[in-house]
């Protein structure tokens, strides 16, 4: 295609998924504060002004008995951040995996579960809650990681399909957990999937490069606010206006 010309035949219906931008993931008081996590609000608010076809925020939304809370396990293997636990599929004892234990966070009905006030929530089309089943961890906003069978899933997949979305842009907290697994589930379900770098932060910043490479290996691309992919969303505004004019 000629320089600068856009492919007008491939449909481009982008959605924005704002993952877990909640008090408990943000300094200064979050139980599981991601370093500089609150700083994602500014770029995300800029993205929220763009003509995405669908803008959904997700919330980690746990019952007090959630399996990911270190305090719900016996000592000595119950140290938040340091210990891990084997999670067994409650519907199939043969399916297991090991995951990290966390401080108590994002408990339903607590201030820590609220979206941060800096986020321009008036521009959202909806909020999807996840992690309500105490028996399973659910980093991805689509579903828990079990496949034989899956135990808990959200309405997110159906909402994206109903809107005819082709491209999923993922931002929020945290890059190495819920952003990562949400993006991996999006690409696995067939969407072109983009992570906007300025809009996310990692629990372990030192793992960023390794995690990014693994995600890229699965077909996810990392893009920038001033990059051409976000630019393509911005350009929809002009296109939409022009279309109205020529109709
Ligand atoms: C998350 C750890 C535990 C996240 C949620 O939103 O990345 N991380 N629960
Ligand atoms: Zn959680």
JSON list of N, CA, C and O in Angstrom, two decimals, residues 5 11-12 29 43 50 53 71 73 78 86 93 118 123 125 131 155 160 166 178 184 194 198 214 240:
[
{"chain": "A", "resi": 5, "resn": "UNK", "atom": "N", "xyz": [-1.24, 5.58, 3.21]},
{"chain": "A", "resi": 5, "resn": "UNK", "atom": "CA", "xyz": [-2.63, 5.22, 2.87]},
{"chain": "A", "resi": 5, "resn": "UNK", "atom": "C", "xyz": [-3.09, 4.12, 3.81]},
{"chain": "A", "resi": 5, "resn": "UNK", "atom": "O", "xyz": [-2.33, 3.24, 4.16]},
{"chain": "A", "resi": 11, "resn": "UNK", "atom": "N", "xyz": [-11.61, -4.59, 8.10]},
{"chain": "A", "resi": 11, "resn": "UNK", "atom": "CA", "xyz": [-12.37, -3.85, 9.11]},
{"chain": "A", "resi": 11, "resn": "UNK", "atom": "C", "xyz": [-11.50, -3.56, 10.33]},
{"chain": "A", "resi": 11, "resn": "UNK", "atom": "O", "xyz": [-10.64, -4.37, 10.69]},
{"chain": "A", "resi": 12, "resn": "UNK", "atom": "N", "xyz": [-11.73, -2.42, 10.93]},
{"chain": "A", "resi": 12, "resn": "UNK", "atom": "CA", "xyz": [-10.99, -2.02, 12.13]},
{"chain": "A", "resi": 12, "resn": "UNK", "atom": "C", "xyz": [-11.99, -1.51, 13.14]},
{"chain": "A", "resi": 12, "resn": "UNK", "atom": "O", "xyz": [-12.51, -0.40, 13.02]},
{"chain": "A", "resi": 29, "resn": "UNK", "atom": "N", "xyz": [-1.62, 3.68, 49.12]},
{"chain": "A", "resi": 29, "resn": "UNK", "atom": "CA", "xyz": [-2.22, 2.84, 50.16]},
{"chain": "A", "resi": 29, "resn": "UNK", "atom": "C", "xyz": [-2.63, 1.45, 49.71]},
{"chain": "A", "resi": 29, "resn": "UNK", "atom": "O", "xyz": [-3.16, 0.68, 50.51]},
{"chain": "A", "resi": 43, "resn": "UNK", "atom": "N", "xyz": [-2.47, 8.57, 30.74]},
{"chain": "A", "resi": 43, "resn": "UNK", "atom": "CA", "xyz": [-2.57, 8.04, 29.38]},
{"chain": "A", "resi": 43, "resn": "UNK", "atom": "C", "xyz": [-3.89, 7.30, 29.11]},
{"chain": "A", "resi": 43, "resn": "UNK", "atom": "O", "xyz": [-4.44, 7.38, 28.01]},
{"chain": "A", "resi": 50, "resn": "UNK", "atom": "N", "xyz": [-10.75, 8.70, 22.85]},
{"chain": "A", "resi": 50, "resn": "UNK", "atom": "CA", "xyz": [-10.69, 8.28, 21.44]},
{"chain": "A", "resi": 50, "resn": "UNK", "atom": "C", "xyz": [-11.90, 7.42, 21.09]},
{"chain": "A", "resi": 50, "resn": "UNK", "atom": "O", "xyz": [-12.52, 6.81, 21.95]},
{"chain": "A", "resi": 53, "resn": "UNK", "atom": "N", "xyz": [-14.73, 1.52, 19.74]},
{"chain": "A", "resi": 53, "resn": "UNK", "atom": "CA", "xyz": [-16.12, 1.06, 19.60]},
{"chain": "A", "resi": 53, "resn": "UNK", "atom": "C", "xyz": [-16.68, 0.60, 20.93]},
{"chain": "A", "resi": 53, "resn": "UNK", "atom": "O", "xyz": [-17.90, 0.60, 21.13]},
{"chain": "A", "resi": 71, "resn": "UNK", "atom": "N", "xyz": [-3.31, -15.18, 53.45]},
{"chain": "A", "resi": 71, "resn": "UNK", "atom": "CA", "xyz": [-3.88, -15.37, 54.80]},
{"chain": "A", "resi": 71, "resn": "UNK", "atom": "C", "xyz": [-4.92, -16.48, 54.84]},
{"chain": "A", "resi": 71, "resn": "UNK", "atom": "O", "xyz": [-5.31, -16.92, 55.93]},
{"chain": "A", "resi": 73, "resn": "UNK", "atom": "N", "xyz": [-4.29, -19.42, 53.73]},
{"chain": "A", "resi": 73, "resn": "UNK", "atom": "CA", "xyz": [-3.53, -20.68, 53.67]},
{"chain": "A", "resi": 73, "resn": "UNK", "atom": "C", "xyz": [-2.73, -20.86, 54.95]},
{"chain": "A", "resi": 73, "resn": "UNK", "atom": "O", "xyz": [-2.50, -19.90, 55.69]},
{"chain": "A", "resi": 78, "resn": "UNK", "atom": "N", "xyz": [2.58, -19.41, 53.46]},
{"chain": "A", "resi": 78, "resn": "UNK", "atom": "CA", "xyz": [1.51, -18.43, 53.24]},
{"chain": "A", "resi": 78, "resn": "UNK", "atom": "C", "xyz": [2.05, -17.00, 53.34]},
{"chain": "A", "resi": 78, "resn": "UNK", "atom": "O", "xyz": [1.41, -16.13, 53.93]},
{"chain": "A", "resi": 86, "resn": "UNK", "atom": "N", "xyz": [-0.65, -24.55, 45.00]},
{"chain": "A", "resi": 86, "resn": "UNK", "atom": "CA", "xyz": [-1.16, -25.35, 43.89]},
{"chain": "A", "resi": 86, "resn": "UNK", "atom": "C", "xyz": [-2.67, -25.22, 43.87]},
{"chain": "A", "resi": 86, "resn": "UNK", "atom": "O", "xyz": [-3.33, -25.47, 44.88]},
{"chain": "A", "resi": 93, "resn": "UNK", "atom": "N", "xyz": [-9.98, -32.81, 39.27]},
{"chain": "A", "resi": 93, "resn": "UNK", "atom": "CA", "xyz": [-8.82, -32.87, 40.15]},
{"chain": "A", "resi": 93, "resn": "UNK", "atom": "C", "xyz": [-7.51, -33.13, 39.41]},
{"chain": "A", "resi": 93, "resn": "UNK", "atom": "O", "xyz": [-6.42, -32.93, 39.96]},
{"chain": "A", "resi": 118, "resn": "UNK", "atom": "N", "xyz": [-9.09, 9.10, 39.81]},
{"chain": "A", "resi": 118, "resn": "UNK", "atom": "CA", "xyz": [-8.44, 9.81, 38.69]},
{"chain": "A", "resi": 118, "resn": "UNK", "atom": "C", "xyz": [-8.94, 9.31, 37.34]},
{"chain": "A", "resi": 118, "resn": "UNK", "atom": "O", "xyz": [-8.79, 9.99, 36.32]},
{"chain": "A", "resi": 123, "resn": "UNK", "atom": "N", "xyz": [-16.54, 7.92, 30.74]},
{"chain": "A", "resi": 123, "resn": "UNK", "atom": "CA", "xyz": [-16.37, 7.56, 29.33]},
{"chain": "A", "resi": 123, "resn": "UNK", "atom": "C", "xyz": [-16.42, 6.05, 29.08]},
{"chain": "A", "resi": 123, "resn": "UNK", "atom": "O", "xyz": [-16.27, 5.60, 27.94]},
{"chain": "A", "resi": 125, "resn": "UNK", "atom": "N", "xyz": [-18.04, 2.30, 28.70]},
{"chain": "A", "resi": 125, "resn": "UNK", "atom": "CA", "xyz": [-19.32, 1.68, 28.32]},
{"chain": "A", "resi": 125, "resn": "UNK", "atom": "C", "xyz": [-19.76, 0.65, 29.33]},
{"chain": "A", "resi": 125, "resn": "UNK", "atom": "O", "xyz": [-20.92, 0.22, 29.32]},
{"chain": "A", "resi": 131, "resn": "UNK", "atom": "N", "xyz": [-12.91, -12.67, 39.30]},
{"chain": "A", "resi": 131, "resn": "UNK", "atom": "CA", "xyz": [-12.28, -13.18, 40.51]},
{"chain": "A", "resi": 131, "resn": "UNK", "atom": "C", "xyz": [-13.25, -13.38, 41.65]},
{"chain": "A", "resi": 131, "resn": "UNK", "atom": "O", "xyz": [-12.85, -13.39, 42.81]},
{"chain": "A", "resi": 155, "resn": "UNK", "atom": "N", "xyz": [-18.57, -11.78, 31.12]},
{"chain": "A", "resi": 155, "resn": "UNK", "atom": "CA", "xyz": [-19.33, -11.42, 29.92]},
{"chain": "A", "resi": 155, "resn": "UNK", "atom": "C", "xyz": [-18.45, -10.76, 28.86]},
{"chain": "A", "resi": 155, "resn": "UNK", "atom": "O", "xyz": [-18.95, -10.38, 27.79]},
{"chain": "A", "resi": 160, "resn": "UNK", "atom": "N", "xyz": [-17.52, -8.22, 23.40]},
{"chain": "A", "resi": 160, "resn": "UNK", "atom": "CA", "xyz": [-16.64, -7.88, 22.28]},
{"chain": "A", "resi": 160, "resn": "UNK", "atom": "C", "xyz": [-17.21, -8.44, 20.98]},
{"chain": "A", "resi": 160, "resn": "UNK", "atom": "O", "xyz": [-17.19, -7.79, 19.94]},
{"chain": "A", "resi": 166, "resn": "UNK", "atom": "N", "xyz": [-12.64, -6.05, 16.26]},
{"chain": "A", "resi": 166, "resn": "UNK", "atom": "CA", "xyz": [-11.56, -6.74, 15.54]},
{"chain": "A", "resi": 166, "resn": "UNK", "atom": "C", "xyz": [-10.23, -6.63, 16.27]},
{"chain": "A", "resi": 166, "resn": "UNK", "atom": "O", "xyz": [-9.36, -7.49, 16.10]},
{"chain": "A", "resi": 178, "resn": "UNK", "atom": "N", "xyz": [-2.60, -9.37, 35.41]},
{"chain": "A", "resi": 178, "resn": "UNK", "atom": "CA", "xyz": [-3.93, -9.34, 34.80]},
{"chain": "A", "resi": 178, "resn": "UNK", "atom": "C", "xyz": [-3.94, -8.75, 33.39]},
{"chain": "A", "resi": 178, "resn": "UNK", "atom": "O", "xyz": [-4.73, -9.18, 32.55]},
{"chain": "A", "resi": 184, "resn": "UNK", "atom": "N", "xyz": [-3.43, -12.26, 26.61]},
{"chain": "A", "resi": 184, "resn": "UNK", "atom": "CA", "xyz": [-3.20, -13.59, 26.05]},
{"chain": "A", "resi": 184, "resn": "UNK", "atom": "C", "xyz": [-4.52, -14.29, 25.71]},
{"chain": "A", "resi": 184, "resn": "UNK", "atom": "O", "xyz": [-4.62, -14.97, 24.69]},
{"chain": "A", "resi": 194, "resn": "UNK", "atom": "N", "xyz": [-3.23, -5.57, 21.26]},
{"chain": "A", "resi": 194, "resn": "UNK", "atom": "CA", "xyz": [-2.20, -4.56, 21.45]},
{"chain": "A", "resi": 194, "resn": "UNK", "atom": "C", "xyz": [-2.16, -4.14, 22.91]},
{"chain": "A", "resi": 194, "resn": "UNK", "atom": "O", "xyz": [-3.21, -3.95, 23.53]},
{"chain": "A", "resi": 198, "resn": "UNK", "atom": "N", "xyz": [2.50, 2.90, 27.76]},
{"chain": "A", "resi": 198, "resn": "UNK", "atom": "CA", "xyz": [2.38, 3.96, 28.78]},
{"chain": "A", "resi": 198, "resn": "UNK", "atom": "C", "xyz": [1.21, 3.71, 29.74]},
{"chain": "A", "resi": 198, "resn": "UNK", "atom": "O", "xyz": [1.17, 4.28, 30.82]},
{"chain": "A", "resi": 214, "resn": "UNK", "atom": "N", "xyz": [7.63, -12.95, 26.08]},
{"chain": "A", "resi": 214, "resn": "UNK", "atom": "CA", "xyz": [6.73, -14.11, 26.08]},
{"chain": "A", "resi": 214, "resn": "UNK", "atom": "C", "xyz": [5.37, -13.74, 25.47]},
{"chain": "A", "resi": 214, "resn": "UNK", "atom": "O", "xyz": [4.78, -14.52, 24.72]},
{"chain": "A", "resi": 240, "resn": "UNK", "atom": "N", "xyz": [-15.06, 8.94, 10.43]},
{"chain": "A", "resi": 240, "resn": "UNK", "atom": "CA", "xyz": [-16.48, 8.95, 10.77]},
{"chain": "A", "resi": 240, "resn": "UNK", "atom": "C", "xyz": [-17.12, 10.25, 10.35]},
{"chain": "A", "resi": 240, "resn": "UNK", "atom": "O", "xyz": [-18.19, 10.25, 9.72]}
]
